PDB file of N, CA and C in Angstrom:
ATOM      1  N   MET A   1      89.322 122.111 110.714  1.00  0.00           N
ATOM      2  CA  MET A   1      88.373 123.036 111.304  1.00  0.00           C
ATOM      3  C   MET A   1      87.331 122.288 112.125  1.00  0.00           C
ATOM      4  N   ILE A   2      86.831 121.190 111.582  1.00  0.00           N
ATOM      5  CA  ILE A   2      85.828 120.427 112.317  1.00  0.00           C
ATOM      6  C   ILE A   2      86.450 119.804 113.570  1.00  0.00           C
ATOM      7  N   GLY A   3      87.745 119.463 113.489  1.00  0.00           N
ATOM      8  CA  GLY A   3      88.431 118.916 114.660  1.00  0.00           C
ATOM      9  C   GLY A   3      88.504 119.931 115.788  1.00  0.00           C
ATOM     10  N   ASN A   4      88.736 121.195 115.440  1.00  0.00           N
ATOM     11  CA  ASN A   4      88.764 122.251 116.456  1.00  0.00           C
ATOM     12  C   ASN A   4      87.397 122.415 117.097  1.00  0.00           C
ATOM     13  N   ALA A   5      86.343 122.349 116.295  1.00  0.00           N
ATOM     14  CA  ALA A   5      84.989 122.495 116.836  1.00  0.00           C
ATOM     15  C   ALA A   5      84.644 121.342 117.770  1.00  0.00           C
ATOM     16  N   ILE A   6      85.013 120.135 117.384  1.00  0.00           N
ATOM     17  CA  ILE A   6      84.741 118.974 118.237  1.00  0.00           C
ATOM     18  C   ILE A   6      85.543 119.068 119.530  1.00  0.00           C
ATOM     19  N   ALA A   7      86.820 119.451 119.433  1.00  0.00           N
ATOM     20  CA  ALA A   7      87.654 119.594 120.632  1.00  0.00           C
ATOM     21  C   ALA A   7      87.105 120.677 121.552  1.00  0.00           C
ATOM     22  N   ALA A   8      86.634 121.787 120.976  1.00  0.00           N
ATOM     23  CA  ALA A   8      86.052 122.856 121.792  1.00  0.00           C
ATOM     24  C   ALA A   8      84.783 122.382 122.477  1.00  0.00           C
ATOM     25  N   PHE A   9      83.955 121.638 121.771  1.00  0.00           N
ATOM     26  CA  PHE A   9      82.709 121.124 122.358  1.00  0.00           C
ATOM     27  C   PHE A   9      83.002 120.172 123.512  1.00  0.00           C
ATOM     28  N   ILE A  10      83.936 119.253 123.306  1.00  0.00           N
ATOM     29  CA  ILE A  10      84.282 118.301 124.366  1.00  0.00           C
ATOM     30  C   ILE A  10      84.896 119.027 125.559  1.00  0.00           C
ATOM     31  N   GLY A  11      85.806 119.965 125.303  1.00  0.00           N
ATOM     32  CA  GLY A  11      86.408 120.738 126.396  1.00  0.00           C
ATOM     33  C   GLY A  11      85.381 121.546 127.154  1.00  0.00           C
ATOM     34  N   HIS A  12      84.426 122.127 126.434  1.00  0.00           N
ATOM     35  CA  HIS A  12      83.351 122.895 127.072  1.00  0.00           C
ATOM     36  C   HIS A  12      82.516 121.995 127.973  1.00  0.00           C
ATOM     37  N   LYS A  13      82.154 120.824 127.489  1.00  0.00           N
ATOM     38  CA  LYS A  13      81.331 119.901 128.283  1.00  0.00           C
ATOM     39  C   LYS A  13      82.076 119.430 129.529  1.00  0.00           C
ATOM     40  N   ILE A  14      83.353 119.164 129.399  1.00  0.00           N
ATOM     41  CA  ILE A  14      84.134 118.730 130.559  1.00  0.00           C
ATOM     42  C   ILE A  14      84.225 119.849 131.587  1.00  0.00           C
ATOM     43  N   ASP A  15      84.487 121.077 131.130  1.00  0.00           N
ATOM     44  CA  ASP A  15      84.618 122.204 132.049  1.00  0.00           C
ATOM     45  C   ASP A  15      83.275 122.582 132.653  1.00  0.00           C
ATOM     46  N   ALA A  16      82.189 122.427 131.924  1.00  0.00           N
ATOM     47  CA  ALA A  16      80.866 122.799 132.427  1.00  0.00           C
ATOM     48  C   ALA A  16      80.289 121.746 133.366  1.00  0.00           C
ATOM     49  N   SER A  17      80.926 120.597 133.477  1.00  0.00           N
ATOM     50  CA  SER A  17      80.384 119.527 134.314  1.00  0.00           C
ATOM     51  C   SER A  17      80.407 119.878 135.798  1.00  0.00           C
ATOM     52  N   ASP A  18      81.199 120.866 136.203  1.00  0.00           N
ATOM     53  CA  ASP A  18      81.236 121.258 137.612  1.00  0.00           C
ATOM     54  C   ASP A  18      80.219 122.346 137.939  1.00  0.00           C
ATOM     55  N   GLY A  19      79.404 122.739 136.975  1.00  0.00           N
ATOM     56  CA  GLY A  19      78.355 123.722 137.224  1.00  0.00           C
ATOM     57  C   GLY A  19      78.745 125.143 136.891  1.00  0.00           C
ATOM     58  N   GLU A  20      79.991 125.373 136.533  1.00  0.00           N
ATOM     59  CA  GLU A  20      80.441 126.713 136.173  1.00  0.00           C
ATOM     60  C   GLU A  20      80.546 126.811 134.654  1.00  0.00           C
ATOM     61  N   GLY A  21      81.111 127.905 134.175  1.00  0.00           N
ATOM     62  CA  GLY A  21      81.233 128.119 132.734  1.00  0.00           C
ATOM     63  C   GLY A  21      82.163 127.133 132.066  1.00  0.00           C
ATOM     64  N   GLY A  22      82.132 127.131 130.742  1.00  0.00           N
ATOM     65  CA  GLY A  22      82.943 126.177 130.017  1.00  0.00           C
ATOM     66  C   GLY A  22      83.832 126.785 128.955  1.00  0.00           C
ATOM     67  N   THR A  23      84.024 128.106 128.970  1.00  0.00           N
ATOM     68  CA  THR A  23      84.831 128.756 127.942  1.00  0.00           C
ATOM     69  C   THR A  23      86.295 128.355 128.051  1.00  0.00           C
ATOM     70  N   LEU A  24      86.824 128.319 129.255  1.00  0.00           N
ATOM     71  CA  LEU A  24      88.217 127.929 129.442  1.00  0.00           C
ATOM     72  C   LEU A  24      88.430 126.490 128.991  1.00  0.00           C
ATOM     73  N   GLY A  25      87.470 125.642 129.246  1.00  0.00           N
ATOM     74  CA  GLY A  25      87.568 124.256 128.792  1.00  0.00           C
ATOM     75  C   GLY A  25      87.586 124.149 127.280  1.00  0.00           C
ATOM     76  N   ALA A  26      86.802 125.000 126.611  1.00  0.00           N
ATOM     77  CA  ALA A  26      86.786 124.994 125.151  1.00  0.00           C
ATOM     78  C   ALA A  26      88.146 125.400 124.599  1.00  0.00           C
ATOM     79  N   VAL A  27      88.732 126.422 125.184  1.00  0.00           N
ATOM     80  CA  VAL A  27      90.059 126.871 124.747  1.00  0.00           C
ATOM     81  C   VAL A  27      91.098 125.787 125.023  1.00  0.00           C
ATOM     82  N   ALA A  28      91.026 125.165 126.189  1.00  0.00           N
ATOM     83  CA  ALA A  28      91.969 124.101 126.529  1.00  0.00           C
ATOM     84  C   ALA A  28      91.793 122.898 125.607  1.00  0.00           C
ATOM     85  N   GLY A  29      90.559 122.590 125.246  1.00  0.00           N
ATOM     86  CA  GLY A  29      90.307 121.483 124.329  1.00  0.00           C
ATOM     87  C   GLY A  29      90.918 121.715 122.963  1.00  0.00           C
ATOM     88  N   VAL A  30      90.767 122.918 122.441  1.00  0.00           N
ATOM     89  CA  VAL A  30      91.352 123.246 121.135  1.00  0.00           C
ATOM     90  C   VAL A  30      92.872 123.225 121.216  1.00  0.00           C
ATOM     91  N   ALA A  31      93.434 123.756 122.297  1.00  0.00           N
ATOM     92  CA  ALA A  31      94.892 123.747 122.459  1.00  0.00           C
ATOM     93  C   ALA A  31      95.420 122.315 122.542  1.00  0.00           C
ATOM     94  N   ALA A  32      94.737 121.470 123.293  1.00  0.00           N
ATOM     95  CA  ALA A  32      95.162 120.072 123.405  1.00  0.00           C
ATOM     96  C   ALA A  32      95.079 119.368 122.057  1.00  0.00           C
ATOM     97  N   TRP A  33      94.052 119.660 121.276  1.00  0.00           N
ATOM     98  CA  TRP A  33      93.897 119.063 119.950  1.00  0.00           C
ATOM     99  C   TRP A  33      95.038 119.485 119.024  1.00  0.00           C
ATOM    100  N   LYS A  34      95.393 120.769 119.055  1.00  0.00           N
ATOM    101  CA  LYS A  34      96.465 121.256 118.183  1.00  0.00           C
ATOM    102  C   LYS A  34      97.812 120.647 118.576  1.00  0.00           C
ATOM    103  N   VAL A  35      98.057 120.505 119.867  1.00  0.00           N
ATOM    104  CA  VAL A  35      99.304 119.891 120.327  1.00  0.00           C
ATOM    105  C   VAL A  35      99.322 118.414 119.952  1.00  0.00           C
ATOM    106  N   ALA A  36      98.209 117.730 120.141  1.00  0.00           N
ATOM    107  CA  ALA A  36      98.152 116.297 119.845  1.00  0.00           C
ATOM    108  C   ALA A  36      98.366 116.020 118.362  1.00  0.00           C
ATOM    109  N   LYS A  37      97.877 116.901 117.492  1.00  0.00           N
ATOM    110  CA  LYS A  37      98.066 116.698 116.054  1.00  0.00           C
ATOM    111  C   LYS A  37      99.531 116.775 115.667  1.00  0.00           C
ATOM    112  N   THR A  38     100.342 117.467 116.450  1.00  0.00           N
ATOM    113  CA  THR A  38     101.762 117.601 116.156  1.00  0.00           C
ATOM    114  C   THR A  38     102.594 116.561 116.893  1.00  0.00           C
ATOM    115  N   VAL A  39     102.276 116.320 118.146  1.00  0.00           N
ATOM    116  CA  VAL A  39     103.109 115.477 118.994  1.00  0.00           C
ATOM    117  C   VAL A  39     102.918 113.991 118.696  1.00  0.00           C
ATOM    118  N   VAL A  40     101.702 113.546 118.498  1.00  0.00           N
ATOM    119  CA  VAL A  40     101.447 112.114 118.316  1.00  0.00           C
ATOM    120  C   VAL A  40     102.170 111.553 117.085  1.00  0.00           C
ATOM    121  N   PRO A  41     102.105 112.187 115.917  1.00  0.00           N
ATOM    122  CA  PRO A  41     102.879 111.641 114.793  1.00  0.00           C
ATOM    123  C   PRO A  41     104.389 111.629 115.057  1.00  0.00           C
ATOM    124  N   ALA A  42     104.888 112.647 115.730  1.00  0.00           N
ATOM    125  CA  ALA A  42     106.314 112.679 116.057  1.00  0.00           C
ATOM    126  C   ALA A  42     106.673 111.533 116.995  1.00  0.00           C
ATOM    127  N   LEU A  43     105.821 111.250 117.966  1.00  0.00           N
ATOM    128  CA  LEU A  43     106.075 110.131 118.875  1.00  0.00           C
ATOM    129  C   LEU A  43     106.074 108.802 118.132  1.00  0.00           C
ATOM    130  N   LEU A  44     105.180 108.650 117.173  1.00  0.00           N
ATOM    131  CA  LEU A  44     105.150 107.421 116.385  1.00  0.00           C
ATOM    132  C   LEU A  44     106.438 107.245 115.581  1.00  0.00           C
ATOM    133  N   VAL A  45     106.931 108.314 114.995  1.00  0.00           N
ATOM    134  CA  VAL A  45     108.177 108.239 114.224  1.00  0.00           C
ATOM    135  C   VAL A  45     109.351 107.903 115.133  1.00  0.00           C
ATOM    136  N   PHE A  46     109.471 108.598 116.250  1.00  0.00           N
ATOM    137  CA  PHE A  46     110.578 108.321 117.163  1.00  0.00           C
ATOM    138  C   PHE A  46     110.474 106.926 117.771  1.00  0.00           C
ATOM    139  N   GLY A  47     109.262 106.471 118.037  1.00  0.00           N
ATOM    140  CA  GLY A  47     109.073 105.112 118.540  1.00  0.00           C
ATOM    141  C   GLY A  47     109.507 104.070 117.526  1.00  0.00           C
ATOM    142  N   ALA A  48     109.182 104.284 116.257  1.00  0.00           N
ATOM    143  CA  ALA A  48     109.595 103.353 115.206  1.00  0.00           C
ATOM    144  C   ALA A  48     111.113 103.342 115.060  1.00  0.00           C
ATOM    145  N   ILE A  49     111.727 104.500 115.152  1.00  0.00           N
ATOM    146  CA  ILE A  49     113.191 104.573 115.076  1.00  0.00           C
ATOM    147  C   ILE A  49     113.821 103.841 116.255  1.00  0.00           C
ATOM    148  N   ALA A  50     113.307 104.063 117.451  1.00  0.00           N
ATOM    149  CA  ALA A  50     113.846 103.395 118.640  1.00  0.00           C
ATOM    150  C   ALA A  50     113.668 101.885 118.547  1.00  0.00           C
ATOM    151  N   TYR A  51     112.511 101.449 118.045  1.00  0.00           N
ATOM    152  CA  TYR A  51     112.277 100.014 117.875  1.00  0.00           C
ATOM    153  C   TYR A  51     113.264  99.425 116.867  1.00  0.00           C
ATOM    154  N   GLY A  52     113.489 100.135 115.773  1.00  0.00           N
ATOM    155  CA  GLY A  52     114.438  99.655 114.772  1.00  0.00           C
ATOM    156  C   GLY A  52     115.849  99.557 115.319  1.00  0.00           C
ATOM    157  N   ILE A  53     116.262 100.546 116.074  1.00  0.00           N
ATOM    158  CA  ILE A  53     117.595 100.518 116.685  1.00  0.00           C
ATOM    159  C   ILE A  53     117.702  99.366 117.669  1.00  0.00           C
ATOM    160  N   HIS A  54     116.686  99.183 118.484  1.00  0.00           N
ATOM    161  CA  HIS A  54     116.681  98.093 119.466  1.00  0.00           C
ATOM    162  C   HIS A  54     116.719  96.741 118.762  1.00  0.00           C
ATOM    163  N   ARG A  55     115.909  96.592 117.736  1.00  0.00           N
ATOM    164  CA  ARG A  55     115.840  95.326 116.996  1.00  0.00           C
ATOM    165  C   ARG A  55     117.172  95.041 116.299  1.00  0.00           C
ATOM    166  N   PHE A  56     117.764  96.064 115.700  1.00  0.00           N
ATOM    167  CA  PHE A  56     119.040  95.887 115.011  1.00  0.00           C
ATOM    168  C   PHE A  56     120.162  95.576 116.002  1.00  0.00           C
ATOM    169  N   ALA A  57     120.159  96.237 117.153  1.00  0.00           N
ATOM    170  CA  ALA A  57     121.217  96.028 118.141  1.00  0.00           C
ATOM    171  C   ALA A  57     121.151  94.631 118.744  1.00  0.00           C
ATOM    172  N   ASN A  58     119.974  94.046 118.834  1.00  0.00           N
ATOM    173  CA  ASN A  58     119.823  92.729 119.448  1.00  0.00           C
ATOM    174  C   ASN A  58     119.815  91.588 118.435  1.00  0.00           C
ATOM    175  N   SER A  59     119.953  91.885 117.155  1.00  0.00           N
ATOM    176  CA  SER A  59     119.941  90.810 116.161  1.00  0.00           C
ATOM    177  C   SER A  59     121.306  90.124 116.133  1.00  0.00           C
ATOM    178  N   GLU A  60     121.287  88.822 115.892  1.00  0.00           N
ATOM    179  CA  GLU A  60     122.528  88.059 115.863  1.00  0.00           C
ATOM    180  C   GLU A  60     123.228  88.171 114.518  1.00  0.00           C
ATOM    181  N   THR A  61     122.516  88.559 113.496  1.00  0.00           N
ATOM    182  CA  THR A  61     123.110  88.660 112.163  1.00  0.00           C
ATOM    183  C   THR A  61     123.339  90.115 111.787  1.00  0.00           C
ATOM    184  N   ALA A  62     123.872  90.878 112.713  1.00  0.00           N
ATOM    185  CA  ALA A  62     124.132  92.295 112.452  1.00  0.00           C
ATOM    186  C   ALA A  62     125.198  92.430 111.376  1.00  0.00           C
ATOM    187  N   ILE A  63     125.127  93.483 110.637  1.00  0.00           N
ATOM    188  CA  ILE A  63     126.060  93.706 109.523  1.00  0.00           C
ATOM    189  C   ILE A  63     127.443  94.007 110.051  1.00  0.00           C
TER     190      ILE A  63
END
């Protein structure tokens, strides 16, 4: 919950920096936060798997 509030505040400030309203920025900030909470861990897992496959494929003592 606090993460959503922080993301909304940051999005609002970014959107309000041009002199207009910041409601759309707040919504975009919360949406970006929710996507990042899901996508970043998945990217880390897939990156670790890809690294393991690459490391195993290039090892000279493969099973």
